[in-house]
Structures are given as structure tokens and as C-alpha cells.
mmCIF file of C-alpha atoms in Angstrom:
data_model
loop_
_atom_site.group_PDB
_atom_site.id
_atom_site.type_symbol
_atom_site.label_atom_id
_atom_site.label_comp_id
_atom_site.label_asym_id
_atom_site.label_seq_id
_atom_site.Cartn_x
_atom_site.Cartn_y
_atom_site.Cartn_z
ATOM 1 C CA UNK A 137 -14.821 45.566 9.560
ATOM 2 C CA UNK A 138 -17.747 43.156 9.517
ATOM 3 C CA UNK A 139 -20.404 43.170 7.474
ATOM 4 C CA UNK A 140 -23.625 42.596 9.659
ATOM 5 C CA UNK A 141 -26.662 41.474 7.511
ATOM 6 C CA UNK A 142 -30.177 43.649 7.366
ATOM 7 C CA UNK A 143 -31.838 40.433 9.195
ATOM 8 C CA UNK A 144 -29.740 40.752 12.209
ATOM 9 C CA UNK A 145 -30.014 44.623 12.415
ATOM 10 C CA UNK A 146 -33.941 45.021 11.949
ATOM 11 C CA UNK A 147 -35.648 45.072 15.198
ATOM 12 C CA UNK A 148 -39.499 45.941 14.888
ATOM 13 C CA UNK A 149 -41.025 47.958 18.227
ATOM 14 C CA UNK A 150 -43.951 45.614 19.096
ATOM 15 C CA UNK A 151 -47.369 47.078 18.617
ATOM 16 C CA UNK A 152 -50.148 46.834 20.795
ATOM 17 C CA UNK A 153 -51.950 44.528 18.439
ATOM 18 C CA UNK A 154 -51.341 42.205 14.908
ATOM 19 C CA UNK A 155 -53.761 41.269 12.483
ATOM 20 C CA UNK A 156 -52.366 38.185 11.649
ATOM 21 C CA UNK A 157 -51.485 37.846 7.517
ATOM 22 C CA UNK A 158 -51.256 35.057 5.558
ATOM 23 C CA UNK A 159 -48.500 33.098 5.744
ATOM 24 C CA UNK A 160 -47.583 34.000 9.308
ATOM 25 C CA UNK A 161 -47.122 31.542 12.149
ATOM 26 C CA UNK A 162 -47.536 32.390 15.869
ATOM 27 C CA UNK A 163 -43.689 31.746 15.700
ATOM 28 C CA UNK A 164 -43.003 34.160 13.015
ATOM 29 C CA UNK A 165 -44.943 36.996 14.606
ATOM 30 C CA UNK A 166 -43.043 36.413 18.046
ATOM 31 C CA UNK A 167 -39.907 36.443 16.194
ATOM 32 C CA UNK A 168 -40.504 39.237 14.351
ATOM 33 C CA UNK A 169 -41.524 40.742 17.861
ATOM 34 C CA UNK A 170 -39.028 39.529 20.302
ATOM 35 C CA UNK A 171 -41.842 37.582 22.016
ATOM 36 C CA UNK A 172 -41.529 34.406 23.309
ATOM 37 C CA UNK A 173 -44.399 32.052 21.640
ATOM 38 C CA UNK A 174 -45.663 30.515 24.556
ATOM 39 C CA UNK A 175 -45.936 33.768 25.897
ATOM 40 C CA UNK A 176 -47.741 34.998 23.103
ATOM 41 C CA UNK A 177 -50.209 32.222 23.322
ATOM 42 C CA UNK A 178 -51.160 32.667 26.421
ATOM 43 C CA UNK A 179 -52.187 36.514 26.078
ATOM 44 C CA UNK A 180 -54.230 35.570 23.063
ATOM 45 C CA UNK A 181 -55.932 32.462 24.933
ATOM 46 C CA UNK A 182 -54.725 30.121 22.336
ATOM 47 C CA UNK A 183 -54.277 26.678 23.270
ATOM 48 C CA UNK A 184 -50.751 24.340 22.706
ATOM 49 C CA UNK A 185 -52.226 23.526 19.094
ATOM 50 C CA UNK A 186 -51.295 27.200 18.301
ATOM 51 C CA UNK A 187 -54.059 27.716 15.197
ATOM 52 C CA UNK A 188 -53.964 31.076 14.019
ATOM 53 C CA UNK A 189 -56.331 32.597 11.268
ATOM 54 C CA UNK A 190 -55.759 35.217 8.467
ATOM 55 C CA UNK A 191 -57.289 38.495 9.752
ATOM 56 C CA UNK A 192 -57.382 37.439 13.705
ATOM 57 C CA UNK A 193 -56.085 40.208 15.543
ATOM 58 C CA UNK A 194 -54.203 39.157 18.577
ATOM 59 C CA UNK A 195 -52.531 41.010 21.466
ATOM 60 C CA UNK A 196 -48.913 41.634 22.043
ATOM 61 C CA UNK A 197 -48.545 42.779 25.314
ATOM 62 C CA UNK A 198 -50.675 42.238 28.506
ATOM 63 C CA UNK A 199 -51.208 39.297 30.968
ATOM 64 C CA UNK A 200 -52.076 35.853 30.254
ATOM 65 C CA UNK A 201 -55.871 34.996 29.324
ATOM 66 C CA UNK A 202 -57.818 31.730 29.684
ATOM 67 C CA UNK A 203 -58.166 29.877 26.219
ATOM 68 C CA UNK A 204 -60.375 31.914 23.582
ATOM 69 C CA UNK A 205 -60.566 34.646 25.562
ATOM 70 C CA UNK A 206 -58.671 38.012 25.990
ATOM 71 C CA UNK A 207 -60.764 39.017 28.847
ATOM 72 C CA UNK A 208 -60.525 36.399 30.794
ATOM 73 C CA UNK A 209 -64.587 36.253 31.270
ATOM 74 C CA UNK A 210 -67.791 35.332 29.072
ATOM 75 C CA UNK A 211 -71.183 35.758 29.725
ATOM 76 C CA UNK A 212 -73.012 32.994 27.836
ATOM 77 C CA UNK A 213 -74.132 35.075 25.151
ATOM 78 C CA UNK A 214 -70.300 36.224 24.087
ATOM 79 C CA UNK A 215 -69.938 32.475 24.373
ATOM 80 C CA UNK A 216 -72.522 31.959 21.668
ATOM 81 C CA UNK A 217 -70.918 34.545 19.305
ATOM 82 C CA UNK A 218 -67.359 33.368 19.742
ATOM 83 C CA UNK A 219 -68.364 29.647 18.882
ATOM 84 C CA UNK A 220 -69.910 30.963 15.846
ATOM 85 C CA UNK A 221 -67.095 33.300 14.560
ATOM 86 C CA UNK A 222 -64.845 30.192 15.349
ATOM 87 C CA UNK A 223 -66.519 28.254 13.172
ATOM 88 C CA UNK A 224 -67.067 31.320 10.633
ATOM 89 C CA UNK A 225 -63.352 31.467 10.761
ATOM 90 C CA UNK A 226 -62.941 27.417 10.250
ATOM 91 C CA UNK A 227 -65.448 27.362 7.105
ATOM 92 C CA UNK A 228 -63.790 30.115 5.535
ATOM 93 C CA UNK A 229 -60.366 30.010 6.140
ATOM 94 C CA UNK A 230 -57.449 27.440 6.637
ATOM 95 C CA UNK A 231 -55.320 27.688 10.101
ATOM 96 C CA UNK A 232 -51.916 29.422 9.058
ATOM 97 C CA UNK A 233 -50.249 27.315 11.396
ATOM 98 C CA UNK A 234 -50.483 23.920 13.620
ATOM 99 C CA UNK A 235 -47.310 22.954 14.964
ATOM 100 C CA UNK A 236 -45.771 21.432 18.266
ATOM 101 C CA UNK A 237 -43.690 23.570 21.028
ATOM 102 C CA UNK A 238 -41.460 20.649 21.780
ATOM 103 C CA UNK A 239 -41.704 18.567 24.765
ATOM 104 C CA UNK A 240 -38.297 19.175 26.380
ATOM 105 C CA UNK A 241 -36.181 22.076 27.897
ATOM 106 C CA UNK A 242 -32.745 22.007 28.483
ATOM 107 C CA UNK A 243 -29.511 21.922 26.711
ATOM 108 C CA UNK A 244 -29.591 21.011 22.919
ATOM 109 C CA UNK A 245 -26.448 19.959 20.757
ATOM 110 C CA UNK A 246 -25.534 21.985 18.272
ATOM 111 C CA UNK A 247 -23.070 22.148 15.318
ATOM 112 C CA UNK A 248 -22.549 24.776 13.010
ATOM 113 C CA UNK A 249 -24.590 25.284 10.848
ATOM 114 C CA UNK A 250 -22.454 26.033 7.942
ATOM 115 C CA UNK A 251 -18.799 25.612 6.961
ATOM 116 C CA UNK A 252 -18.459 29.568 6.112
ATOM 117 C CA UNK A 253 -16.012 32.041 7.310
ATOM 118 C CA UNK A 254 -17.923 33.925 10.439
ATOM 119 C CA UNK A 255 -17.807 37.676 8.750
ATOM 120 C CA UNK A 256 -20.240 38.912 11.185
ATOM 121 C CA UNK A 257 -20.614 38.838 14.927
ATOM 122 C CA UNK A 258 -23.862 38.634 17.628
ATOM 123 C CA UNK A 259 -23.926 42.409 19.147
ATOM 124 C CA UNK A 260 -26.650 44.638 21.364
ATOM 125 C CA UNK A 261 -25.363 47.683 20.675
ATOM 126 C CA UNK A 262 -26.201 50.853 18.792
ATOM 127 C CA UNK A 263 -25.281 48.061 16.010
ATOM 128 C CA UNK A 264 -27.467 45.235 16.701
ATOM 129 C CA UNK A 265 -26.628 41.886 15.251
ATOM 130 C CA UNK A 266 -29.026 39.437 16.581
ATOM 131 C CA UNK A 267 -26.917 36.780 15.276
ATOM 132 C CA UNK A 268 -23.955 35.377 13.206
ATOM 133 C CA UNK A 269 -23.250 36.104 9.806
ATOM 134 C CA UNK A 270 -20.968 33.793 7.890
ATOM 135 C CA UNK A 271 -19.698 33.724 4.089
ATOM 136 C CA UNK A 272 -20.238 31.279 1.338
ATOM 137 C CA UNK A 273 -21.486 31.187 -2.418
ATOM 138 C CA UNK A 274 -25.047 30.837 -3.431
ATOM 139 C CA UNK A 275 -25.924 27.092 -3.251
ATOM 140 C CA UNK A 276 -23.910 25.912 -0.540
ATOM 141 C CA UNK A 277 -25.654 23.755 1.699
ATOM 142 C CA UNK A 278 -27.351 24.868 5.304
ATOM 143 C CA UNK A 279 -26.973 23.137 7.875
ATOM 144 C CA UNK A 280 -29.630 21.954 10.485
ATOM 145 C CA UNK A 281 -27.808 22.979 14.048
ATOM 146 C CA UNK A 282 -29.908 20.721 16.133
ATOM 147 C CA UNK A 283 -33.015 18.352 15.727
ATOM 148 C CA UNK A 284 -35.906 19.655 16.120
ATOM 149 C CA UNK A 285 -39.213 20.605 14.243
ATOM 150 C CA UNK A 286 -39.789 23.476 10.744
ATOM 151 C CA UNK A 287 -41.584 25.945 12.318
ATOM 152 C CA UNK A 288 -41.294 28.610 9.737
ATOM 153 C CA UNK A 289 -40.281 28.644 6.003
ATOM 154 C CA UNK A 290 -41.357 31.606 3.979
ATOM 155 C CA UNK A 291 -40.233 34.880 2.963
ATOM 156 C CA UNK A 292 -42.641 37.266 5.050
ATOM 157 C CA UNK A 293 -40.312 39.078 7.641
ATOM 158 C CA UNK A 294 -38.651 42.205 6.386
ATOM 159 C CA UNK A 295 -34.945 41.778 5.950
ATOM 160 C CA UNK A 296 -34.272 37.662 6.688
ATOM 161 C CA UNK A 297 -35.049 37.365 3.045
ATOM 162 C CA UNK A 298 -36.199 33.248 2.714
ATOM 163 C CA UNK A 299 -36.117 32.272 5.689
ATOM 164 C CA UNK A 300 -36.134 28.801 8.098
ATOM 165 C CA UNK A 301 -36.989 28.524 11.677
ATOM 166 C CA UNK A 302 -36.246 25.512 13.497
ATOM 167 C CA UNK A 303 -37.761 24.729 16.879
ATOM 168 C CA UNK A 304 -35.814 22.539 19.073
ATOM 169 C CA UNK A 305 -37.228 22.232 22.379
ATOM 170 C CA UNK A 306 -40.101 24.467 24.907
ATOM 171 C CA UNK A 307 -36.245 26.757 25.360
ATOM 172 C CA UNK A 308 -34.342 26.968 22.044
ATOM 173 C CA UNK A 309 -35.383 28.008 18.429
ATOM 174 C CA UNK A 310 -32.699 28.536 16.085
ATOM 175 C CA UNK A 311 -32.983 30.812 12.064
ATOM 176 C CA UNK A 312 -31.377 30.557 9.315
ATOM 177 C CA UNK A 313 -31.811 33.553 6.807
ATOM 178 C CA UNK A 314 -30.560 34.649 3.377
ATOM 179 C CA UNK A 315 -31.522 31.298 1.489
ATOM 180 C CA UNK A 316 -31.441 30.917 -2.140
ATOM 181 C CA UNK A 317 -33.098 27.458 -1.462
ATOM 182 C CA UNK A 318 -35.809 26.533 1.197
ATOM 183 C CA UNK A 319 -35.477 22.453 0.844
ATOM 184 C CA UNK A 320 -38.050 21.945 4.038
ATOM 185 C CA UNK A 321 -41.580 22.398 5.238
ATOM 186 C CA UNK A 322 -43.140 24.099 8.006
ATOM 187 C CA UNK A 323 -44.068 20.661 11.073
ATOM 188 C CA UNK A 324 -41.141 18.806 9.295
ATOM 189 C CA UNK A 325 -38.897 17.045 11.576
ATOM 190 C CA UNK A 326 -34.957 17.792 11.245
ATOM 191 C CA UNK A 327 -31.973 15.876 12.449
ATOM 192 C CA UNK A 328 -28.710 17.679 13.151
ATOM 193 C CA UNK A 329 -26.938 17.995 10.370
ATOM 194 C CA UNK A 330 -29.727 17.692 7.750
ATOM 195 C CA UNK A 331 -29.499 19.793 5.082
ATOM 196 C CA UNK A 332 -32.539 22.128 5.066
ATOM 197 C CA UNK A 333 -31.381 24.909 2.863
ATOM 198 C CA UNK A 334 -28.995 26.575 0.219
ATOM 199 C CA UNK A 335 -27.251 29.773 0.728
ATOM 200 C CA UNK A 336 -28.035 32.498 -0.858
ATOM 201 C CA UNK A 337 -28.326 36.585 -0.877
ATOM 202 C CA UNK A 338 -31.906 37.104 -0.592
ATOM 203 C CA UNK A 339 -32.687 40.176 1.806
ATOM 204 C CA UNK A 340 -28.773 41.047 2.083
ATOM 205 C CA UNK A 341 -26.074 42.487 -0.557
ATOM 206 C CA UNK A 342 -23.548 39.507 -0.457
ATOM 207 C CA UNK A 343 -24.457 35.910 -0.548
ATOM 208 C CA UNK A 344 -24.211 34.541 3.093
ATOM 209 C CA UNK A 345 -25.936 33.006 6.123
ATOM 210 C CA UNK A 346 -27.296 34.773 8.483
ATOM 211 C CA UNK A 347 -28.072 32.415 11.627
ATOM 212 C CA UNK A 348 -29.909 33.134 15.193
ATOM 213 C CA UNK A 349 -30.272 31.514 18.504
ATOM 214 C CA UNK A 350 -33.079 32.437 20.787
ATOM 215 C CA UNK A 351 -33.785 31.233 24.300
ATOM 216 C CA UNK A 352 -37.367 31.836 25.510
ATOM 217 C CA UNK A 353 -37.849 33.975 22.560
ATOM 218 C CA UNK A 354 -35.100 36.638 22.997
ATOM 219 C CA UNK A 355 -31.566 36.642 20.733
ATOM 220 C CA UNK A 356 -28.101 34.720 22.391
ATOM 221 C CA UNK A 357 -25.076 34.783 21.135
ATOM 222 C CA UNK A 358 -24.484 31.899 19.012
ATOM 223 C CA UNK A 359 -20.672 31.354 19.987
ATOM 224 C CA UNK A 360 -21.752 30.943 23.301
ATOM 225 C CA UNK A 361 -23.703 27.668 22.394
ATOM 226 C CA UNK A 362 -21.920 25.981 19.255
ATOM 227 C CA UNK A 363 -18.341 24.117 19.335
ATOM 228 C CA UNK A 364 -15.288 25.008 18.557
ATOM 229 C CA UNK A 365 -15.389 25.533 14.505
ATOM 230 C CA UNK A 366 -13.170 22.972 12.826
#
């Protein structure tokens, strides 16, 4: 039997609204969500710079707004205030994130991203595995599976322990969870096959990798998209 890790098995209903913490990234809280960024940025009116503030609540479900505004509509006076809580908000607090969607869609070209034994498989069923899970001992290196840009790399979402997200073109983002090491930066760039990480057993019982693919924000299987394994 498997073992699937607590990463791939947590799946948080989304709530109507999220007061955004620090540390988060409009990528993290669409992860964490099942939400597709873009998506998310477009309810919230936030523009393709994708600045969010500690303590700015934004919307997780409902249509798509014009920039800076839920609504949709301003009188001039609401104008007024928001330019002055934006600039409250820029005095007093640094943007918890400023990073690129990508400029491409499409296919990308992956490898795997480590040279573990695959111990647990990508499921939707009353077991959900959003991913992969495959073995190793703490320290061995992670893999980047495809170029692209850090996105995330923190410990705040329950159960992926330390945690990297990689974000590879306006499609494809890809996780890797469980680290002992984070060795990268949130809006560093990655090649294939850089080493970005070191496995560990953070948020799990067993030392392992836990890895994800998502396509427009929702989880694929992973041994639909990577080769062969060697």
C-alpha cells in the first residue's frame, strides 16, 4: 500500500473571503484554494504586477472586477479614499509578493524531479493525492522539473511542510513539498534540472518528496506529463 503524504491529501473548502497574512503570495493562497491565480486576480481587481498586502482582504469567488475595484464602479469620492488607503497600505507595509505570470502557454518539458522510488500515486478519490510522492533520505537533492520562475518558498500552507512553487508558463505551475532545505528565492529564475531544494520530512512522517502539477490552477496527474523514469 502507498503511503500518500498529508500535502497531497489536505484540500481546504474555499471561503468567501482571505485576509491575506504575511508571507502569503497571490500564488500561495490560490494554491491553497484550488484557484487559478489569474483568476484570482481578476476578482480582486489586481493588476499583472500581483502586489498583495498583509491584512487586505480579497475575494474568492465571484466575477471578474476592473483593477482596484471589487465593485466594478467608483464614485469619485470612493476614488479619493481608495488612493489614500493605497498609499496608507504602501507607507506602512511591504507588498508580500511581486512576481511575473509567465509570458507563454503551452507545453513545457519536464523531467523528474527527483531520482526516488514513486511510493505514492496522483488520485481524486475519497483518498485524494493531488500529486506524486516519491522516497529518498533527508538531503537528497530536488530537482527543478522545468524552467520557470520561484513563486513561493516558505512554510505557511498546512501540511506541504517547506515548501517551493515553481511557475512555468500563464498554464503550468509545478510544487515541491517536504523539504529539509529551501536553496531558492521567491522571483528567482530556474532552469530544468537546477537544484532548488533538499529532501526532507517536514509536514509528513517519512522523509520524501511530495511533488504537484497544476494546469490553470487545478491538480494533474504528474505521470501524465513527465518521461519515462530512467
Amino acid at each position: 500500500m502507498t503511503e500518500q503524504s498529508l500535502g497531497g491529501r489536505v484540500s481546504s473548502p474555499a471561503p468567501s473571503r482571505y485576509t491575506v497574512r504575511q508571507g502569503d503570495t497571490l500564488y500561495s493562497i490560490a494554491w491553497r484554494y484550488g484557484l487559478d491565480f489569474r483568476e484570482l486576480a481578476s476578482i480582486n481587481g489586481i493588476d499583472s504586477r500581483y502586489i498583495i498586502y498583509p491584512g487586505q482582504k480579497l475575494r474568492l469567488k465571484g466575477g471578474r472586477s476592473s483593477i482596484g475595484d471589487p465593485s466594478g464602479t467608483k464614485t469619485a469620492s470612493q476614488t479619493q479614499i481608495s488612493s489614500s488607503n493605497q498609499q496608507k497600505r504602501s507607507s506602512q507595509a511591504a507588498p508580500v509578493e511581486r512576481a511575473t505570470s509567465g509570458a507563454s502557454i503551452g507545453p513545457v518539458d519536464w523531467q523528474w524531479p527527483s531520482k526516488g522510488a514513486l511510493i505514492g500515486r496522483f488520485s481524486s478519490g475519497n483518498s485524494p493525492n493531488k500529486g506524486i510522492d516519491l522516497a529518498g533520505r533527508i538531503g537528497d537533492p530536488v530537482y527543478a522539473a522545468a524552467s520557470g520562475k520561484v513563486v513561493y518558498a516558505g512554510s505557511g500552507l498546512l501540511g506541504y511542510g517547506n515548501l517551493v512553487i515553481v511557475n512555468h508558463n500563464r498554464q503550468y505551475l509545478s510544487a515541491y513539498a517536504h523539504n529539509s532545505r529551501i536553496l531558492v528565492k521567491e522571483s528567482d529564475s530556474v532552469k530544468k534540472g537546477d537544484k532548488i531544494a533538499e529532501l526532507g520530512n517536514t509536514g509528513t512522517s517519512r522523509p520524501m518528496l511530495h511533488f504537484e502539477i497544476r494546469r490553470d490552477g487545478k491538480p494533474v496527474d504528474p505521470l501524465k506529463y513527465l518521461p519515462e523514469k530512467q
